[in-house]
XYZ file of C-alpha atoms in Angstrom:
74
model
C -41.290 -21.800 -47.430
C -38.705 -23.532 -49.515
C -40.913 -26.162 -51.157
C -38.734 -29.029 -49.836
C -38.983 -31.910 -47.456
C -38.114 -30.470 -43.972
C -34.772 -32.356 -43.778
C -33.699 -31.150 -47.192
C -34.752 -27.596 -46.213
C -32.586 -27.802 -43.054
C -29.709 -29.267 -45.116
C -29.980 -26.317 -47.517
C -29.990 -23.702 -44.800
C -27.210 -25.255 -42.821
C -25.188 -26.082 -45.815
C -25.477 -22.521 -47.191
C -24.085 -21.196 -43.974
C -21.140 -23.542 -44.213
C -20.471 -23.908 -47.939
C -22.392 -21.085 -49.615
C -25.844 -21.051 -51.198
C -24.818 -22.293 -54.705
C -22.988 -25.404 -53.457
C -25.616 -26.254 -50.872
C -28.315 -25.840 -53.528
C -26.512 -28.150 -55.905
C -26.358 -30.922 -53.361
C -29.876 -30.527 -52.103
C -31.240 -30.446 -55.641
C -29.383 -33.631 -56.381
C -30.945 -35.298 -53.295
C -34.406 -34.002 -53.982
C -34.848 -36.035 -57.199
C -33.274 -39.415 -57.915
C -30.697 -38.985 -60.741
C -30.598 -41.308 -63.692
C -28.871 -44.699 -63.190
C -26.097 -43.760 -65.619
C -25.036 -40.978 -63.179
C -23.907 -43.755 -60.804
C -24.323 -44.276 -57.076
C -21.492 -42.110 -55.929
C -22.891 -38.633 -54.869
C -19.724 -36.742 -55.959
C -19.745 -38.451 -59.386
C -23.467 -37.772 -59.770
C -22.938 -34.128 -58.926
C -20.177 -33.908 -61.544
C -22.439 -35.584 -64.143
C -25.325 -33.208 -63.373
C -23.089 -30.226 -63.663
C -21.860 -31.248 -67.222
C -25.027 -33.014 -68.290
C -27.133 -32.020 -71.253
C -30.035 -34.424 -70.609
C -33.487 -33.719 -69.226
C -32.479 -34.467 -65.696
C -29.590 -32.061 -65.809
C -31.827 -29.301 -67.076
C -34.282 -29.833 -64.269
C -31.482 -30.022 -61.746
C -29.953 -26.792 -62.958
C -33.333 -25.041 -62.757
C -33.809 -26.305 -59.191
C -30.334 -25.123 -58.222
C -31.194 -21.662 -59.445
C -34.542 -21.728 -57.568
C -32.971 -22.902 -54.324
C -30.022 -20.517 -54.476
C -32.305 -17.553 -55.061
C -34.462 -18.519 -52.073
C -31.481 -18.833 -49.765
C -29.791 -15.647 -51.051
C -33.023 -13.720 -51.377
């Protein structure tokens, strides 16, 4: 059990096989919770903003990335 919507869980597992667990976890974590408006509508830009962010969303996002990566790797 990954604790995700089934489509996101499938994206995580398939993405991990293609891109690696960390990168797949980053994208799925971004899709699992709507980012702040100031992150923009572009997924790549939102991912960059989350990676460098120091706000509450970025903190939650980083925690979710760690959780998802560990579940795929573990």
